[in-house]
Coordinates of C-alpha atoms in Angstrom, one line a residue:
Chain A
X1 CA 123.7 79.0 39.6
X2 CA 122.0 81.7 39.7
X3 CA 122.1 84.1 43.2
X4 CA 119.7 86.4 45.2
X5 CA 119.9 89.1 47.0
X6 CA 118.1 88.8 50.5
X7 CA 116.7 92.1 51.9
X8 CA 115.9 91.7 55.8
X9 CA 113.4 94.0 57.1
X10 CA 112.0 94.9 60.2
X11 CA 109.8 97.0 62.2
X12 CA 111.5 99.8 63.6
X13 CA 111.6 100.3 67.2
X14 CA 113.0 98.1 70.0
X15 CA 111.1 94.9 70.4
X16 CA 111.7 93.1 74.2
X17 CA 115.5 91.8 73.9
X18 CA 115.7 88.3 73.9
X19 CA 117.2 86.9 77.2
X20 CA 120.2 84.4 76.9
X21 CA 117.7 81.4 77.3
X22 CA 116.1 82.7 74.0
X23 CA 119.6 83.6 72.5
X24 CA 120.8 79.6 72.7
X25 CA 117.6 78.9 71.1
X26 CA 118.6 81.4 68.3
X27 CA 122.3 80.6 68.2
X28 CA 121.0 76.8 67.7
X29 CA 118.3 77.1 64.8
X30 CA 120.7 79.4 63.5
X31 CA 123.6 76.8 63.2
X32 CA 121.1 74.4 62.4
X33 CA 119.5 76.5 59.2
X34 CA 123.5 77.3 58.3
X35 CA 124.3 73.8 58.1
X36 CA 121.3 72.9 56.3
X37 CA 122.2 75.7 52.9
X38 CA 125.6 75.9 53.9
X39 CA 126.0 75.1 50.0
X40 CA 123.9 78.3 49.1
X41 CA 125.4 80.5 51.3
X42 CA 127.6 82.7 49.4
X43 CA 127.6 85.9 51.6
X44 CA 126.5 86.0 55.1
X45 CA 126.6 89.9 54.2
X46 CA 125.6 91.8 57.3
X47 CA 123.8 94.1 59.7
X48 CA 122.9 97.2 58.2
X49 CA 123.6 100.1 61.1
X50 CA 120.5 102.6 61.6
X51 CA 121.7 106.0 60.1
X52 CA 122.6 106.4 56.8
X53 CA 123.0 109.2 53.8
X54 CA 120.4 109.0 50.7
X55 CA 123.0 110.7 47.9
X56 CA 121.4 112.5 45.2
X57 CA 122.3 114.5 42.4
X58 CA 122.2 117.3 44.3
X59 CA 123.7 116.1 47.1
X60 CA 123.9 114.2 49.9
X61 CA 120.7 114.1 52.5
X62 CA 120.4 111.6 55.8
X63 CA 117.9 108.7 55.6
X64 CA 116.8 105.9 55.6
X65 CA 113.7 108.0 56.9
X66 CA 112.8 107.4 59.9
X67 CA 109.0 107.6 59.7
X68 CA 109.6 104.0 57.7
X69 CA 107.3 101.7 58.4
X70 CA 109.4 98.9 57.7
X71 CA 113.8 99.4 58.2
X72 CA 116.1 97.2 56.4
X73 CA 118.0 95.6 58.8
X74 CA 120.5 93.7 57.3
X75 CA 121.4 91.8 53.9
X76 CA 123.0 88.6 52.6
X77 CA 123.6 86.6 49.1
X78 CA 122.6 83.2 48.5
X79 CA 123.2 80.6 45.2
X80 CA 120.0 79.1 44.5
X81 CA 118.7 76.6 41.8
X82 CA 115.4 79.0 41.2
X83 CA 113.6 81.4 43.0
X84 CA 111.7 78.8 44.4
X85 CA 115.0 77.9 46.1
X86 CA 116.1 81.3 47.2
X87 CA 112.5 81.3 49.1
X88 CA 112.8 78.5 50.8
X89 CA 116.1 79.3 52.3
X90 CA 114.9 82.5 52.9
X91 CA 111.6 81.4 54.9
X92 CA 113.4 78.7 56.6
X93 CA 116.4 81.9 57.9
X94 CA 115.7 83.0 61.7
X95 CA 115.4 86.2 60.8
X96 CA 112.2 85.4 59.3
X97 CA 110.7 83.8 62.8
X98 CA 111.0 87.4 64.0
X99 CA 107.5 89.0 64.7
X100 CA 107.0 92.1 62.4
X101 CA 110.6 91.2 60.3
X102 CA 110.3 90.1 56.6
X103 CA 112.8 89.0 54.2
X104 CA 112.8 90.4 50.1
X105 CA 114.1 88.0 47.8
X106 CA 115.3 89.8 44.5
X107 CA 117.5 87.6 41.8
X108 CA 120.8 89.5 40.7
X109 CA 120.2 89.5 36.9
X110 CA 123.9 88.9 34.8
X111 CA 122.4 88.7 31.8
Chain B
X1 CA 134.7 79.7 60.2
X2 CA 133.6 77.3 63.4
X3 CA 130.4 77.6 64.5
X4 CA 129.8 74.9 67.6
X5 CA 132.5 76.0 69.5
X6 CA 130.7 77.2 72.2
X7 CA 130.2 75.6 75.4
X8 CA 126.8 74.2 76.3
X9 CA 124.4 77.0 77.7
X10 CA 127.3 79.6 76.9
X11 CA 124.2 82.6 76.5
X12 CA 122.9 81.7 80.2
X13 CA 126.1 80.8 82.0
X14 CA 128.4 83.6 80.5
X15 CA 125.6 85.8 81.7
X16 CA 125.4 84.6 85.0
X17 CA 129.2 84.9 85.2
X18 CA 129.5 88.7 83.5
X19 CA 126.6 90.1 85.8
X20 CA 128.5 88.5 88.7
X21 CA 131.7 90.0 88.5
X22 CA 130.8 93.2 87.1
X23 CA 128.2 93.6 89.8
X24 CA 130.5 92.7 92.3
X25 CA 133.2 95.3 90.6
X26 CA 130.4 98.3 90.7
X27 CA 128.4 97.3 93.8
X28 CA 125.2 95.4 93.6
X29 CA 122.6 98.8 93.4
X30 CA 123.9 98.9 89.6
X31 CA 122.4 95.1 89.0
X32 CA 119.7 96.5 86.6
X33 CA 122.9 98.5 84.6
X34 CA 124.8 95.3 84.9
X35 CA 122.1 93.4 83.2
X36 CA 121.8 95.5 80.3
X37 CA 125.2 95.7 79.7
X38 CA 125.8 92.0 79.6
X39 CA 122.3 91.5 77.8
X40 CA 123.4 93.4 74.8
X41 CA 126.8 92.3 75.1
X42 CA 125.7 88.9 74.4
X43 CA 122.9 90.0 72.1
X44 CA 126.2 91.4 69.5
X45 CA 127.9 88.1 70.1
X46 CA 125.0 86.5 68.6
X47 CA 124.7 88.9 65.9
X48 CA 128.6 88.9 65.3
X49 CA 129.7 85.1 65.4
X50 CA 127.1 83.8 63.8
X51 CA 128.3 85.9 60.6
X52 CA 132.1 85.4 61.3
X53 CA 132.3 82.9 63.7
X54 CA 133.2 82.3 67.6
X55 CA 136.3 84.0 68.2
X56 CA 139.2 82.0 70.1
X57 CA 138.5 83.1 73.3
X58 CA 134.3 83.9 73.4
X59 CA 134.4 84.9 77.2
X60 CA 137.1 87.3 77.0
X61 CA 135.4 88.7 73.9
X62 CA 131.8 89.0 75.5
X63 CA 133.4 90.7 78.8
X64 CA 135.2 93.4 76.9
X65 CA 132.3 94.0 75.2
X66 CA 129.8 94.0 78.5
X67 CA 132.1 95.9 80.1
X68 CA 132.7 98.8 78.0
X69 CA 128.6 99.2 77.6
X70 CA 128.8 99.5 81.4
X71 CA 131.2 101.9 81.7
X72 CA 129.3 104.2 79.2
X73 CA 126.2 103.5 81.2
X74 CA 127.7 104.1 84.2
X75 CA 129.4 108.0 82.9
X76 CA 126.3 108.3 81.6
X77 CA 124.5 108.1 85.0
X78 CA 127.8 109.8 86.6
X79 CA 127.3 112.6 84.5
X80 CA 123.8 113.0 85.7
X81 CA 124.3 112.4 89.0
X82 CA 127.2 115.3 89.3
X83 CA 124.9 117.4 87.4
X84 CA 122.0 116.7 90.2
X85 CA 124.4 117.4 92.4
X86 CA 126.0 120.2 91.9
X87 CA 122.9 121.8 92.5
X88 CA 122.2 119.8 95.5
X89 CA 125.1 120.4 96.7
X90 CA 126.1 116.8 97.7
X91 CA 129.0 115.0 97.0
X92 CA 129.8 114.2 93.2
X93 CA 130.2 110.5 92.6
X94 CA 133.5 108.7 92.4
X95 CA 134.9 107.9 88.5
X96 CA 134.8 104.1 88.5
X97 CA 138.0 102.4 88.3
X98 CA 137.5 99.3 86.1
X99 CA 140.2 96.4 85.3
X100 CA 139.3 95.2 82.1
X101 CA 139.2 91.1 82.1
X102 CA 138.6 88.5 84.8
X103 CA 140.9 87.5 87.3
X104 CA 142.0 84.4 88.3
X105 CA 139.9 82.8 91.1
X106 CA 137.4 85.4 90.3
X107 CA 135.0 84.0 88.7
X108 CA 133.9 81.3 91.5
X109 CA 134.3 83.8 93.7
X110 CA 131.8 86.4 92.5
X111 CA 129.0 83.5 91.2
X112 CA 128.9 82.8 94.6
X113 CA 128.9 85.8 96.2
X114 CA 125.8 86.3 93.7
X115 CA 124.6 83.5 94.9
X116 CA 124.8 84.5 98.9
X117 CA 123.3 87.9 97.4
X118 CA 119.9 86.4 96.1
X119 CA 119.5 84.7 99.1
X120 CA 120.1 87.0 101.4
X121 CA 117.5 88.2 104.1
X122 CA 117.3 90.9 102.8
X123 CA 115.6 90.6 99.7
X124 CA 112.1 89.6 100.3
X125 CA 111.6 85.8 100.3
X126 CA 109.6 85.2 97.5
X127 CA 112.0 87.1 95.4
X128 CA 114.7 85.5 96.1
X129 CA 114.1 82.3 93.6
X130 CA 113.3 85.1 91.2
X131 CA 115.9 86.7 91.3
X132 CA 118.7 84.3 91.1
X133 CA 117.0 82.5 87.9
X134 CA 117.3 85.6 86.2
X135 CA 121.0 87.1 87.7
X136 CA 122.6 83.3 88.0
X137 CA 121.1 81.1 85.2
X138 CA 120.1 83.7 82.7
X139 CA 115.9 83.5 82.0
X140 CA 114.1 85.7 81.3
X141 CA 110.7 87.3 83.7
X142 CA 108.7 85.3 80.9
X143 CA 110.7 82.3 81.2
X144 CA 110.8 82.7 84.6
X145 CA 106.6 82.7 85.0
X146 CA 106.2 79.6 83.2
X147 CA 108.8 78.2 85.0
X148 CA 107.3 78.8 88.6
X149 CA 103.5 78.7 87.3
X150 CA 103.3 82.3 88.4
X151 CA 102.2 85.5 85.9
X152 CA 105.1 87.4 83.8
X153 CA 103.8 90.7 86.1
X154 CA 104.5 89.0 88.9
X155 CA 107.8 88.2 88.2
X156 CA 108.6 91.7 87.2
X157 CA 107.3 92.5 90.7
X158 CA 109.3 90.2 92.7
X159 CA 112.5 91.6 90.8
X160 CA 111.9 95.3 91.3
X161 CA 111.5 94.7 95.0
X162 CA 114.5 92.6 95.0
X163 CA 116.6 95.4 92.9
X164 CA 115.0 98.2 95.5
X165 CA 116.1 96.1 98.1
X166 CA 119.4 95.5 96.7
X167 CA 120.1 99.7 96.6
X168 CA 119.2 100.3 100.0
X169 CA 121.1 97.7 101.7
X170 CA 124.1 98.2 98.9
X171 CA 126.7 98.3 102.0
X172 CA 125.5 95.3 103.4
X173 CA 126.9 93.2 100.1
X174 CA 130.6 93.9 100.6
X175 CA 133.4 91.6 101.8
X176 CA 132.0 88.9 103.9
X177 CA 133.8 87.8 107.0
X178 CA 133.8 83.4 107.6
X179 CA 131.0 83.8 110.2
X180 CA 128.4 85.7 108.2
X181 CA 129.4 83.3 105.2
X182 CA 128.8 80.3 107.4
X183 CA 125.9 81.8 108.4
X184 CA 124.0 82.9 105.2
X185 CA 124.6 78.8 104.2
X186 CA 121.1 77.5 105.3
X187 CA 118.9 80.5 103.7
X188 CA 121.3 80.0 99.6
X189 CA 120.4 75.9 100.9
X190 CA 116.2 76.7 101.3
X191 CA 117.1 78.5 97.9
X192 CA 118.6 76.2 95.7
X193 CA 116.5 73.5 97.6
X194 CA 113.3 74.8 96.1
X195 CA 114.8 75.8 93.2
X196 CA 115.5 71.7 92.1
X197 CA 112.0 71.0 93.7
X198 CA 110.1 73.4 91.3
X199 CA 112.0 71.6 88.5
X200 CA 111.3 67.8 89.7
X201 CA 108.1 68.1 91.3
X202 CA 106.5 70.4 89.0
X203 CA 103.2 69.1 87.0
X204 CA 105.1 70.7 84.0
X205 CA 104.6 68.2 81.1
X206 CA 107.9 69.5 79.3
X207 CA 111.0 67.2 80.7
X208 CA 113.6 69.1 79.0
X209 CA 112.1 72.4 80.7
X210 CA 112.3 70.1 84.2
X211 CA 115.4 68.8 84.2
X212 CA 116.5 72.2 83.1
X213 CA 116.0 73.5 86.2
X214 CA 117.1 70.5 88.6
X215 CA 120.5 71.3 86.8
X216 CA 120.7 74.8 87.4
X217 CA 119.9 74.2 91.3
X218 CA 122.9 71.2 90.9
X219 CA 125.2 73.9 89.2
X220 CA 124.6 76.6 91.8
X221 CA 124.9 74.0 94.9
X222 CA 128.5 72.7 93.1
X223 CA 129.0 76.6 93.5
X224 CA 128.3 76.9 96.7
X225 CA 130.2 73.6 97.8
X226 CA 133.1 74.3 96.1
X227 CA 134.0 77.2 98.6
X228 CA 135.9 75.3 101.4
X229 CA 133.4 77.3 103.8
X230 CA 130.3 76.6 101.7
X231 CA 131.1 72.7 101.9
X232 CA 128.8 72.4 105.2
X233 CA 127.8 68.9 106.0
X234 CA 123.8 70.4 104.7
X235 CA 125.4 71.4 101.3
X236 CA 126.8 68.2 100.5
X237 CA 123.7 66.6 101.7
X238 CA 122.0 68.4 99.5
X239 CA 124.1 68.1 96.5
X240 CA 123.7 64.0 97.3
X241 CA 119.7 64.2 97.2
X242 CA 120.2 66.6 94.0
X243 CA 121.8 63.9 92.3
X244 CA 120.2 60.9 92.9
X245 CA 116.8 62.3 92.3
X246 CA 117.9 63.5 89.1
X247 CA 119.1 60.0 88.4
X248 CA 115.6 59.0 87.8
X249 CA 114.7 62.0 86.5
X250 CA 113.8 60.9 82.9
X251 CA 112.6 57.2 84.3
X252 CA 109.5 59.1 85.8
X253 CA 107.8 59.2 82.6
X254 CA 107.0 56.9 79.7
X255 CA 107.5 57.3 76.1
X256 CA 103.5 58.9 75.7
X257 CA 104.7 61.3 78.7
X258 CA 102.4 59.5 81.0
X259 CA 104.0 59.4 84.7
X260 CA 105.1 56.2 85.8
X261 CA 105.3 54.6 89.6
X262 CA 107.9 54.1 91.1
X263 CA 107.2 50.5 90.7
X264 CA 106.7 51.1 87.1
X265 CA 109.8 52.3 86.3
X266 CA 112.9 51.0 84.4
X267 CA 115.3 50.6 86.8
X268 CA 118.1 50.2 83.9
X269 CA 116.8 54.0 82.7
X270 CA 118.3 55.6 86.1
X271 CA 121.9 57.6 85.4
X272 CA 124.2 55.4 87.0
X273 CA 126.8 58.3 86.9
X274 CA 124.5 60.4 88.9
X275 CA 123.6 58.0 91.7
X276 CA 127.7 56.9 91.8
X277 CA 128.0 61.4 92.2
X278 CA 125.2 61.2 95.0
X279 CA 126.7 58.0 97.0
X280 CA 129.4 60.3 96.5
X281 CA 128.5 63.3 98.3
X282 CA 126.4 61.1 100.8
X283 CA 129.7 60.2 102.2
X284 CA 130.7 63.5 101.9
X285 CA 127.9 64.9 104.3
X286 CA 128.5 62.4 106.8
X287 CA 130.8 64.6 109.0
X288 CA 129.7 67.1 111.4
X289 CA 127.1 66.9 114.5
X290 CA 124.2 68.1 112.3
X291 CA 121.8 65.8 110.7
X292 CA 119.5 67.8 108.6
X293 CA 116.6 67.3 106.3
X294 CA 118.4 67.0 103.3
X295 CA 120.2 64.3 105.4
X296 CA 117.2 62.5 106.0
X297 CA 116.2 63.2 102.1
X298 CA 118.8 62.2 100.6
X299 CA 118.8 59.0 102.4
X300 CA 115.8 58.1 101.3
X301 CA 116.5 58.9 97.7
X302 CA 119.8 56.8 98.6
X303 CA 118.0 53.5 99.6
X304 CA 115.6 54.0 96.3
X305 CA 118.5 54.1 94.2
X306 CA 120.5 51.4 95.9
X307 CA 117.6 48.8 95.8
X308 CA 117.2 46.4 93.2
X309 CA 113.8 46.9 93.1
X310 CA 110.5 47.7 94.4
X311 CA 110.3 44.9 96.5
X312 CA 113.7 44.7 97.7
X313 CA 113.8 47.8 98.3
X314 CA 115.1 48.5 102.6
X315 CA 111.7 50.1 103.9
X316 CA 112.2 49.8 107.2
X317 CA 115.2 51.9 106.3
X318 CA 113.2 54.4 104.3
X319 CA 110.2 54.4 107.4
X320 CA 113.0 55.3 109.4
X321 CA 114.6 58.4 107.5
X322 CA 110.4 59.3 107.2
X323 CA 110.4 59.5 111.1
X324 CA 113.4 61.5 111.3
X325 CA 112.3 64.0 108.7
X326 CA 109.2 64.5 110.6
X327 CA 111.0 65.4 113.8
X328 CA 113.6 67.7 111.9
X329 CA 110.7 69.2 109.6
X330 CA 107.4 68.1 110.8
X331 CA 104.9 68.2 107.8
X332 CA 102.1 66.2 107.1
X333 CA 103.4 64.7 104.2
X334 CA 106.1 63.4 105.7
X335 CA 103.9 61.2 107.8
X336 CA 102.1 60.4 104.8
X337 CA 105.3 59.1 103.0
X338 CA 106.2 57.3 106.3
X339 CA 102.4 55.1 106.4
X340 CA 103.1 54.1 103.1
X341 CA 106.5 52.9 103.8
X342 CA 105.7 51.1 107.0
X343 CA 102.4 49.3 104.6
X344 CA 105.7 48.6 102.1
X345 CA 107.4 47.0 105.4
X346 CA 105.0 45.9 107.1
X347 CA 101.8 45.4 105.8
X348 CA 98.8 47.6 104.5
X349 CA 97.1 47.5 108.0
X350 CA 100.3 48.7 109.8
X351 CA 100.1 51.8 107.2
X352 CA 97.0 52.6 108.4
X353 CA 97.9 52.4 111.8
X354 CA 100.3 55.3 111.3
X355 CA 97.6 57.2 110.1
X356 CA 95.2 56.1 113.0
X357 CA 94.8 58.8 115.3
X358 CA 96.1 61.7 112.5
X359 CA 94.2 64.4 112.1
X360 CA 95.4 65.9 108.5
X361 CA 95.6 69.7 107.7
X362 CA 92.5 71.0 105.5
X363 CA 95.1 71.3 102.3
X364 CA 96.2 68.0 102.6
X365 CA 92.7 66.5 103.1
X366 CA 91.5 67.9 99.9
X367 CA 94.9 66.8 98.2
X368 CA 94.8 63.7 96.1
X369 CA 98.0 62.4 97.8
X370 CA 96.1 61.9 101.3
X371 CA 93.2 60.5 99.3
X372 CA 94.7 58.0 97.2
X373 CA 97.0 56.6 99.8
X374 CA 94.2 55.9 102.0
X375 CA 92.7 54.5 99.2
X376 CA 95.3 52.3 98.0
X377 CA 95.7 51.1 101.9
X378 CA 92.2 50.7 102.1
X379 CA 91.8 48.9 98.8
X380 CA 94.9 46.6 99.9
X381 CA 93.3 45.9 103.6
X382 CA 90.0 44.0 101.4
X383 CA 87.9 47.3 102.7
X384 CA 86.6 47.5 99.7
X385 CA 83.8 50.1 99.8
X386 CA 85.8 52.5 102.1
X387 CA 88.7 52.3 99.3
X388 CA 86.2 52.9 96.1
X389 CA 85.0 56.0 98.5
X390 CA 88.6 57.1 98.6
X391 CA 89.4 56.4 95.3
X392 CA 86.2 58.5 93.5
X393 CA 87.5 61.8 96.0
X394 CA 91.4 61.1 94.7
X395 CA 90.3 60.6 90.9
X396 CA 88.5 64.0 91.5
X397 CA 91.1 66.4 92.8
X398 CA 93.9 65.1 90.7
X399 CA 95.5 68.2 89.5
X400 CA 96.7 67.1 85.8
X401 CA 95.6 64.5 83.4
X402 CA 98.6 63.0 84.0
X403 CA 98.3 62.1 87.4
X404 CA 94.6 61.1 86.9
X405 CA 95.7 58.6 85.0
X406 CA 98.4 57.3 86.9
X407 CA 95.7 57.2 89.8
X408 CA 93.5 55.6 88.0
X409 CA 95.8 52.8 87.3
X410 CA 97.2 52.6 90.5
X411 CA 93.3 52.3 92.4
X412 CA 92.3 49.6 90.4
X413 CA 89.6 47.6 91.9
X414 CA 89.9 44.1 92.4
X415 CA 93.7 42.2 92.5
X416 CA 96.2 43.5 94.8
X417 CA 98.9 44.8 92.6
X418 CA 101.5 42.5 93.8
X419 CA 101.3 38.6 95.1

């Protein structure tokens, strides 16, 4: 099967933190969207922390930028049937109920 | 890698138990500091387990966290304030000394002291609800505003005063001795009283959001009544009336949402469980020379539950516990309630007569509730043009489509609703 890389993105920039009444919510859909593609789930991957270096051939400079619009946040890997797949899971993901926050859907090409 | 480990309400209890200790541990006029600690504390748990799962012990993982982001917070703010002060010449500010995990015991102890903390005098009334919602049961100013049909700004302001309040008086939240304890009991009871009133009266058309909130006022009380000074004969009253309201809670509406009467409702619906907790602490209460309103309230509630139903119901008992709620906490609607007891008892005509020589408050003039009682009395007495009068002012003042409806079913012209 073939998998995808899934890029989350976001607006940079604190948005209001969710209060623990919003975090059950989150923690519940969450559980609830796991369960569903536990199948597809191959890598929960991670958060990706803010600072970073952008290496070069000549050398090492800091990014990601931080005049961004958009920050990637955090990544993961999923097994998916087609694209078509890999999208659905990827619309149906909390991350993507965020206001401003998007998720990139790239296949990993092995051949 | 488990993922439904976690308790019920983990996010808003956990919070309510982190702020309270580590409030308690660097003195109330840190609160907001507290809350930001724990808040992103929690916010990492979230982000954490649901990638690698709940660790064994969530709690003790949450308070490490919380507590080292207060401690930086807290140098932070030391380091400024010695700064400021070394050029004010005042006294630096002492280096916090923080254990690092919960005690035993502690827990209870400092959710209640919370608890006696929002309630206090000295935070302005109207912040007081406010405040513990979002210190003790973990919503937010937003959730809070839809909660209490007031604006998000206005919650905001209610909790700054609060938070101003709580840095002035900071010294006045230490150790409590049994008499000021005892005391503070009937302001936490007003409290948590209007607390479970907001979530069962409310017009709110959500049940989940209601009964949300007539749990968190039955959590805090069980707080509050677990303390061996806290248990006052008024606590345990009010636990009882907690209980077997909430009983019927989900009974009061039908499938559509629609509200039901009394006489409506599914008797077989009603927790069973929850009345058996109320009889319970009924008993409980029934010690001491007091005999308060949430006496009287819960006895009401009691006989309701107890009854087989509508018509068997004991209303002379319930007119009775009407008339002694008036004398303890004279309001208008309290008479109300007792006319339509007594026209339960004793006859529609002998409901009226209670009213007879009342002269109602403006607000409760223009209320539906004094309108559609008279009209239903009327109506029920073969007055037929005074109860259509009635009936047109009740159908127009009902506050929600919900309660139009159930008027409108409820003043139907022509048969008396029961042989």
């Amino acid at each position: 099967m073939p998998r995808y890389l899934c890029i989350q993105r976001s607006k940079p920039g604190k948005g209001e933190a969710p209060s623990p009444a919003r975090m059950e919510e989150m923690y519940a859909s969450f559980n609830a969207w796991r369960e569903k593609f536990q199948d597809n789930l191959v890598d929960m991957g991670g958060k990706l922390a803010g600072n970073g270096k952008i290496v070069t051939p000549e050398g090492a400079t800091d990014g990601p930028f931080v005049e961004a619009k958009e920050v990637i946040g955090g990544y993961m890997i999923v097994e998916a049937d087609s694209m078509d797949q890999a999208v659905e899971i990827a619309r149906e993901s909390p991350g993507v109920g965020m206001p401003g926050s998007s998720v990139e859907v790239r296949e990993i090409a092995t051949t | 890698m488990t993922t439904d480990k976690l308790v019920e309400h983990f996010f808003r209890h956990e919070y309510a138990r982190l702020v309270a200790v580590l409030s308690r541990r660097v003195g109330v006029q840190h609160l907001e500091a507290v809350e930001d600690a724990v808040q992103s504390a929690l916010m990492r748990a979230l982000e954490t387990w649901t990638r690698t799962g709940v660790p064994d012990n969530p709690s003790a993982w949450v308070f490490q966290v919380a507590n080292n982001n207060l401690i930086g917070a807290l140098r932070q703010h030391t380091g400024r304030a010695q700064l400021l002060s070394k050029y004010a010449g005042d006294v630096p500010v002492a280096q916090e000394q923080v254990p690092t995990c919960y005690m035993p015991g502690e827990v209870r102890d400092d959710l209640l002291r919370m608890l006696l903390v929002c309630c206090d005098e000295a935070v302005p009334a109207e912040s007081r609800l406010v405040l513990a919602l979002k210190t003790l049961c973990g919503f937010s100013a937003r959730e809070i505003g839809i909660r209490l049909f007031i604006s998000e700004a206005n919650v905001y302001k209610r909790l700054a005063r609060a938070r101003n309040k709580l840095r002035q008086h900071c010294g006045h939240f230490g150790e409590l001795s049994h008499e000021q304890f005892e005391s503070r009991i009937p302001d936490v009871n007003r409290v948590l009283y209007l607390l479970f009133t907001e979530g069962y009266l409310s017009s709110h058309a959500e049940t989940p959001i209601r009964r949300e909130l007539c749990d968190e006022a039955i959590r805090l009380a069980g707080i509050l009544a677990a303390h061996p000074v806290g248990q006052a004969p008024e606590t345990c009253a009010l636990l009882a009336l907690m209980h077997l309201h909430r009983a019927r809670l989900s009974a009061r509406q039908n499938d559509a949402g629609g509200l039901l009467l009394l006489e409506e409702q599914d008797r077989h619906q009603w927790d069973r469980r929850a009345i058996g907790l109320g009889l319970e602490w009924l008993a409980t209460s029934a010690h001491g020379r007091v005999f308060s309103r949430y006496h009287a309230e819960a006895g009401i509630a009691a006989e309701h539950c107890l009854a087989p139903s509508f018509d068997r119901t004991r209303w002379d008992r319930v007119a009775a516990y009407y008339a002694l709620l008036e004398q303890i906490a004279p309001s208008a609607l309290h008479k109300l309630n007792r006319a339509v007891a007594v026209a339960e008892w004793q006859g529609p005509a002998a409901g009226l007569e209670v009213l007879d020589s009342f002269e109602p408050p403006t607000w409760l003039i223009g209320s539906y509730l004094w309108t559609a009682v008279l009209a239903d009395l009327h109506r029920r007495c073969g007055n037929t043009d005074t109860a259509g009068c009635y009936r047109g002012q009740a159908l127009q003042s009902a506050p929600t489509p919900a309660i139009r409806e159930l008027l409108e079913r409820r003043l139907q012209s022509g048969e008396p609703r029961r042989p």
